[in-house]
N, CA, C and O atoms as CSV, one atom per row, in Angstrom:
chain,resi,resn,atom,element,x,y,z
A,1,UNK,N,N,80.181,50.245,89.101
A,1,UNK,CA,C,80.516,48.915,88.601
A,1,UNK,C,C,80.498,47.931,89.766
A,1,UNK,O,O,80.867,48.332,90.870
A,2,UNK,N,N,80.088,46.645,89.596
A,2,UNK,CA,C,79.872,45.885,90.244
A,2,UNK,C,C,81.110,44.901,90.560
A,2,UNK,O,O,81.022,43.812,89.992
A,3,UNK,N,N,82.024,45.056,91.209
A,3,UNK,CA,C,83.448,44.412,91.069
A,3,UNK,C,C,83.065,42.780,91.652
A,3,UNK,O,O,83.525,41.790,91.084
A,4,UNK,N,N,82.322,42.704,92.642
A,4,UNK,CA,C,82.292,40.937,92.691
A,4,UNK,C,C,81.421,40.599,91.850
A,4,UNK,O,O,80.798,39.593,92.189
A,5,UNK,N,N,81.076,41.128,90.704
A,5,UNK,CA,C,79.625,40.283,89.879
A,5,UNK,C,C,80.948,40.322,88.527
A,5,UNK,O,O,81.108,39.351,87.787
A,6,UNK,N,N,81.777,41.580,88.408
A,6,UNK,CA,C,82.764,40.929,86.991
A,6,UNK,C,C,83.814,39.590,87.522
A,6,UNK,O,O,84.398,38.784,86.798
A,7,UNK,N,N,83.819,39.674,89.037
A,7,UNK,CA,C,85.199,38.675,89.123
A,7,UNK,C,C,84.488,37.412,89.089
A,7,UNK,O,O,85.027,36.439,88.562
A,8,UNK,N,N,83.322,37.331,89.602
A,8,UNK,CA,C,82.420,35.815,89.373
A,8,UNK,C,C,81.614,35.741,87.705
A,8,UNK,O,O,80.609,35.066,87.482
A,9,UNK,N,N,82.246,36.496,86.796
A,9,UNK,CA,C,81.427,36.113,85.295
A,9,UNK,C,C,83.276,35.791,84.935
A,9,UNK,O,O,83.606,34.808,84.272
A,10,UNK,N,N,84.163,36.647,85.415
A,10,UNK,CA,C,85.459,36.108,84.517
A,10,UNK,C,C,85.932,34.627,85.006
A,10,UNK,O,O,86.281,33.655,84.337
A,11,UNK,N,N,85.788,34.851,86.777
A,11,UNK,CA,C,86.199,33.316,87.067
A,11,UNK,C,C,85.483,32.231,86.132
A,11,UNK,O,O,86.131,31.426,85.464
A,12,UNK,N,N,83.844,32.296,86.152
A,12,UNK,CA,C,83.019,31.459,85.615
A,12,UNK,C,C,83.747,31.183,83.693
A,12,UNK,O,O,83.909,30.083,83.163
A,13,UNK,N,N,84.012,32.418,83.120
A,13,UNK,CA,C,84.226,32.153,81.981
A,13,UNK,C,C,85.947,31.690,81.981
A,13,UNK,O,O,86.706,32.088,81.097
A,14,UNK,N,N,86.223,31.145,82.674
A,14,UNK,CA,C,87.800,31.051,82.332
A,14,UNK,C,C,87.651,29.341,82.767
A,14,UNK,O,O,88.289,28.911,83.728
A,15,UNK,N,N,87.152,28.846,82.319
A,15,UNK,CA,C,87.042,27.391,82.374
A,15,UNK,C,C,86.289,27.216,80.891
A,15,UNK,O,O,86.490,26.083,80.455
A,16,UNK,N,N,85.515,28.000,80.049
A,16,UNK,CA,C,85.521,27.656,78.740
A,16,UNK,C,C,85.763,28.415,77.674
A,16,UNK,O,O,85.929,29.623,77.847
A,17,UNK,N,N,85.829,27.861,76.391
A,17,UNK,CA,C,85.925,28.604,75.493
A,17,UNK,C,C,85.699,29.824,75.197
A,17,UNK,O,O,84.569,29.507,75.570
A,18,UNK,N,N,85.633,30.811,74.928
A,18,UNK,CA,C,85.110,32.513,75.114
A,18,UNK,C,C,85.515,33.043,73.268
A,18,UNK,O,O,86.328,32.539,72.494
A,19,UNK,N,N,84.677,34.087,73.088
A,19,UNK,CA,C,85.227,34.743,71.399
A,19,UNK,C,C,85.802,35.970,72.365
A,19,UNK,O,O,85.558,36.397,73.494
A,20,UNK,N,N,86.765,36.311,71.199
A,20,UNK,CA,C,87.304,37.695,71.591
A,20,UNK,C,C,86.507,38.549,71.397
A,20,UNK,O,O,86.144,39.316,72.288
A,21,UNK,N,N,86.204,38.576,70.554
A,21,UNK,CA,C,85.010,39.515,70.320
A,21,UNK,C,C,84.262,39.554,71.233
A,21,UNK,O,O,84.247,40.686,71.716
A,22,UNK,N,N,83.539,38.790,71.789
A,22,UNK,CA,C,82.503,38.468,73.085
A,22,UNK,C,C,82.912,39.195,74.392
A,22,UNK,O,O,82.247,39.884,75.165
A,23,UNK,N,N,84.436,38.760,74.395
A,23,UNK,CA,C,85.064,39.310,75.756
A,23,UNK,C,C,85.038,40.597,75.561
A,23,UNK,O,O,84.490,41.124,76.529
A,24,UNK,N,N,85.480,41.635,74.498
A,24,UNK,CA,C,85.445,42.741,74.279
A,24,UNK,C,C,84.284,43.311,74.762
A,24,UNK,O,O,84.095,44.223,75.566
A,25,UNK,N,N,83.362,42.435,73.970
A,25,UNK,CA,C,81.639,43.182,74.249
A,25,UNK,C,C,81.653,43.039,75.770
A,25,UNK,O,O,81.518,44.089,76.399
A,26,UNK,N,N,81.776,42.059,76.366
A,26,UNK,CA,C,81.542,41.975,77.807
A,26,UNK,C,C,82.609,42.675,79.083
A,26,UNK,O,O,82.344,42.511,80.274
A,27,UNK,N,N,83.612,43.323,78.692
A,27,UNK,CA,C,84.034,44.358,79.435
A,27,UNK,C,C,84.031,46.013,78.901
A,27,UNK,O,O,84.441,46.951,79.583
A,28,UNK,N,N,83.397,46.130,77.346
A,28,UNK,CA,C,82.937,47.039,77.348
A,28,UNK,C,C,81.165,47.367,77.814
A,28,UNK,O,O,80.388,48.309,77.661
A,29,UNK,N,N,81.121,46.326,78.295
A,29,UNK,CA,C,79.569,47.063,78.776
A,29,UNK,C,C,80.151,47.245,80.004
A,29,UNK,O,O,79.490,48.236,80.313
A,30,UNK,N,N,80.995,47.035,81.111
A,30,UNK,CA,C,80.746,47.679,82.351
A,30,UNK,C,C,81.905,48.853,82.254
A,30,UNK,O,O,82.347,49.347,83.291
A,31,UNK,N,N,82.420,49.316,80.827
A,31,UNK,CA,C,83.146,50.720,80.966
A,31,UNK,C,C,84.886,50.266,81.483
A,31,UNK,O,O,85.739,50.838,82.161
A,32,UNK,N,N,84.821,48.968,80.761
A,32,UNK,CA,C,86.499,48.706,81.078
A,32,UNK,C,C,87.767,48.358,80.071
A,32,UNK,O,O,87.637,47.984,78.906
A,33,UNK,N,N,88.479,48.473,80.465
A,33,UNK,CA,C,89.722,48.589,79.338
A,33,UNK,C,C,90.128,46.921,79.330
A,33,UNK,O,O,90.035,46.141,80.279
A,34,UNK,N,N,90.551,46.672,78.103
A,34,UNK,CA,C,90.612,44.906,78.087
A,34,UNK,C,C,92.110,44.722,77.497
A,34,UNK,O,O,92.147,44.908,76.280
A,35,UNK,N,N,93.440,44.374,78.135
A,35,UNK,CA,C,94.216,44.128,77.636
A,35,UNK,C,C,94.706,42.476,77.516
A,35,UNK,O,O,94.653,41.857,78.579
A,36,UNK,N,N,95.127,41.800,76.434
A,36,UNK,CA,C,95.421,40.281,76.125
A,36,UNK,C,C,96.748,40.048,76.215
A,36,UNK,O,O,97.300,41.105,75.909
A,37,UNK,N,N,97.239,39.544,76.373
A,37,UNK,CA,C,98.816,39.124,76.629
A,37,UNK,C,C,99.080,37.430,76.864
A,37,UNK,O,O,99.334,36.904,77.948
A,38,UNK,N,N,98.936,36.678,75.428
A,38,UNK,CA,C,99.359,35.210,75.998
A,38,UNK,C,C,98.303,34.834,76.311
A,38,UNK,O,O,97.455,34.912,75.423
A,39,UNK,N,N,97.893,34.318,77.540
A,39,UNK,CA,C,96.683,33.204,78.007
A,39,UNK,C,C,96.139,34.083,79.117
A,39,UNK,O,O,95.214,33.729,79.847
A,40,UNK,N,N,96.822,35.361,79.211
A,40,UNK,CA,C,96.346,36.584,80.283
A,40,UNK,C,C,95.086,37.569,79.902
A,40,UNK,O,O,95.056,38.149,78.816
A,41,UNK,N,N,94.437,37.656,80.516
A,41,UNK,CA,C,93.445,38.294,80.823
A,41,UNK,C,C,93.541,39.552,81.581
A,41,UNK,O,O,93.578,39.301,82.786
A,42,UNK,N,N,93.609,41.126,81.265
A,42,UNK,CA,C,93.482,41.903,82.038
A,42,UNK,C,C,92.214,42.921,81.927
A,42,UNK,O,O,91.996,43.343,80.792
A,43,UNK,N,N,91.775,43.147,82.459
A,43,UNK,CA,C,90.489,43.940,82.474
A,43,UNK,C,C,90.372,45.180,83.778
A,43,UNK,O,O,90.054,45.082,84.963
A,44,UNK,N,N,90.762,46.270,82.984
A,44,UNK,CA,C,91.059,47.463,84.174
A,44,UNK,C,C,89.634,48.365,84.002
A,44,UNK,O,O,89.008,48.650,82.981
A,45,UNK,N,N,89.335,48.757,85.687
A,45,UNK,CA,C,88.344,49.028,85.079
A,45,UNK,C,C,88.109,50.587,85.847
A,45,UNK,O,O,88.782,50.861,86.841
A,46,UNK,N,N,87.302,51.370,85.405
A,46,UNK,CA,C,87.411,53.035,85.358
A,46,UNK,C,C,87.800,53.801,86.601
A,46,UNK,O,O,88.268,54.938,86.560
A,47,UNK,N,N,87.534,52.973,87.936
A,47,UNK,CA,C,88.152,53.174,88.948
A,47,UNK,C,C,89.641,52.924,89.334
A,47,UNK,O,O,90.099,53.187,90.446
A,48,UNK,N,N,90.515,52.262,88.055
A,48,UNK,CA,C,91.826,52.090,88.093
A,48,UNK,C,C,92.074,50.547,89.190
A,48,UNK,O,O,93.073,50.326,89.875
A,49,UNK,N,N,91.030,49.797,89.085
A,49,UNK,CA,C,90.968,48.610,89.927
A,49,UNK,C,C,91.712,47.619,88.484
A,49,UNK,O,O,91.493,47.793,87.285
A,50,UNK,N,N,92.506,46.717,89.057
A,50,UNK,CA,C,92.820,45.506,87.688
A,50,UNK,C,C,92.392,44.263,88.331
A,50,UNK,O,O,92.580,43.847,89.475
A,51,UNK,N,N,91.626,43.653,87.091
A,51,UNK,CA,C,91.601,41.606,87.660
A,51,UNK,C,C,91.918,41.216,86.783
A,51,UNK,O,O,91.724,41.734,85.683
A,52,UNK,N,N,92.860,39.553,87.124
A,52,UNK,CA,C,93.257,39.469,86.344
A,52,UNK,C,C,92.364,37.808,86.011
A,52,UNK,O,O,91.702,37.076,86.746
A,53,UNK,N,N,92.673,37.745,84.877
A,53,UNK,CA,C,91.619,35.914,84.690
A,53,UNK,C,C,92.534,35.575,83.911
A,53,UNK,O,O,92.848,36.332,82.992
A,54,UNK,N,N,93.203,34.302,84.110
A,54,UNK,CA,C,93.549,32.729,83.297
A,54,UNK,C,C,92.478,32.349,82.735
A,54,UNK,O,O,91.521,32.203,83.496
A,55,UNK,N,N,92.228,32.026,81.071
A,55,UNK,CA,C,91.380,31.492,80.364
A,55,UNK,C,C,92.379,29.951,79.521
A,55,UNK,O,O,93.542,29.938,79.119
A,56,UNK,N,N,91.414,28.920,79.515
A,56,UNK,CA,C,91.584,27.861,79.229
A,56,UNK,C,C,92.163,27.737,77.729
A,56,UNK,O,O,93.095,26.995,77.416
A,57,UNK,N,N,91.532,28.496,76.949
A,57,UNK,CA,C,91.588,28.664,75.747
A,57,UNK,C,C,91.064,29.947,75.157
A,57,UNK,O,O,90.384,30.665,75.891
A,58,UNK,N,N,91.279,30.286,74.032
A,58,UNK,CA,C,90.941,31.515,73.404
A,58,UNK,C,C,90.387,31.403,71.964
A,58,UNK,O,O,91.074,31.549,70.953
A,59,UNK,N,N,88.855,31.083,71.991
A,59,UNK,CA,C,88.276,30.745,70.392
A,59,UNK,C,C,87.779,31.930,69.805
A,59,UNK,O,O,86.822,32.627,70.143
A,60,UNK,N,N,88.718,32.066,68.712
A,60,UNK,CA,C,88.586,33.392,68.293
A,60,UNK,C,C,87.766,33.037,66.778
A,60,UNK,O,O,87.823,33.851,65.855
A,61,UNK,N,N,87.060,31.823,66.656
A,61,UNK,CA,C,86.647,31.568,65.592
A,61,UNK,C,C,84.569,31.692,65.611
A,61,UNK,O,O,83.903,31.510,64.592
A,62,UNK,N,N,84.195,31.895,66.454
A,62,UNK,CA,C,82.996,32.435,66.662
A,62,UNK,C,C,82.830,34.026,66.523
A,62,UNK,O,O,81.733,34.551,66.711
């Protein structure tokens, strides 16, 4: 897994809108666990590494 290419797509996506669904798809393709909590972002990933991302909003309507 590529750990500075997920922390520069979550930084990048945490300034807009995102589907949950989307986010799902996009940390299950690099094999990672996605937990939500509030406006928190956690994404652990198979090496037991965590990042965490602040998202602006959460459009769960796409």
């Amino acid at each position: 897994m590529d750990i500075a290419l997920l922390q520069a797509r979550l930084s990048h996506m945490g300034e807009h809108h995102i589907s949950i669904l989307g986010l799902i798809a996009f940390a299950g393709s690099f094999g990672a666990g996605l937990h939500i909590r509030g406006g928190e972002i956690r994404v652990t990933a198979r090496a037991d590494l965590a990042i965490g991302a602040q998202v602006a909003s959460l459009d769960s309507q796409n």
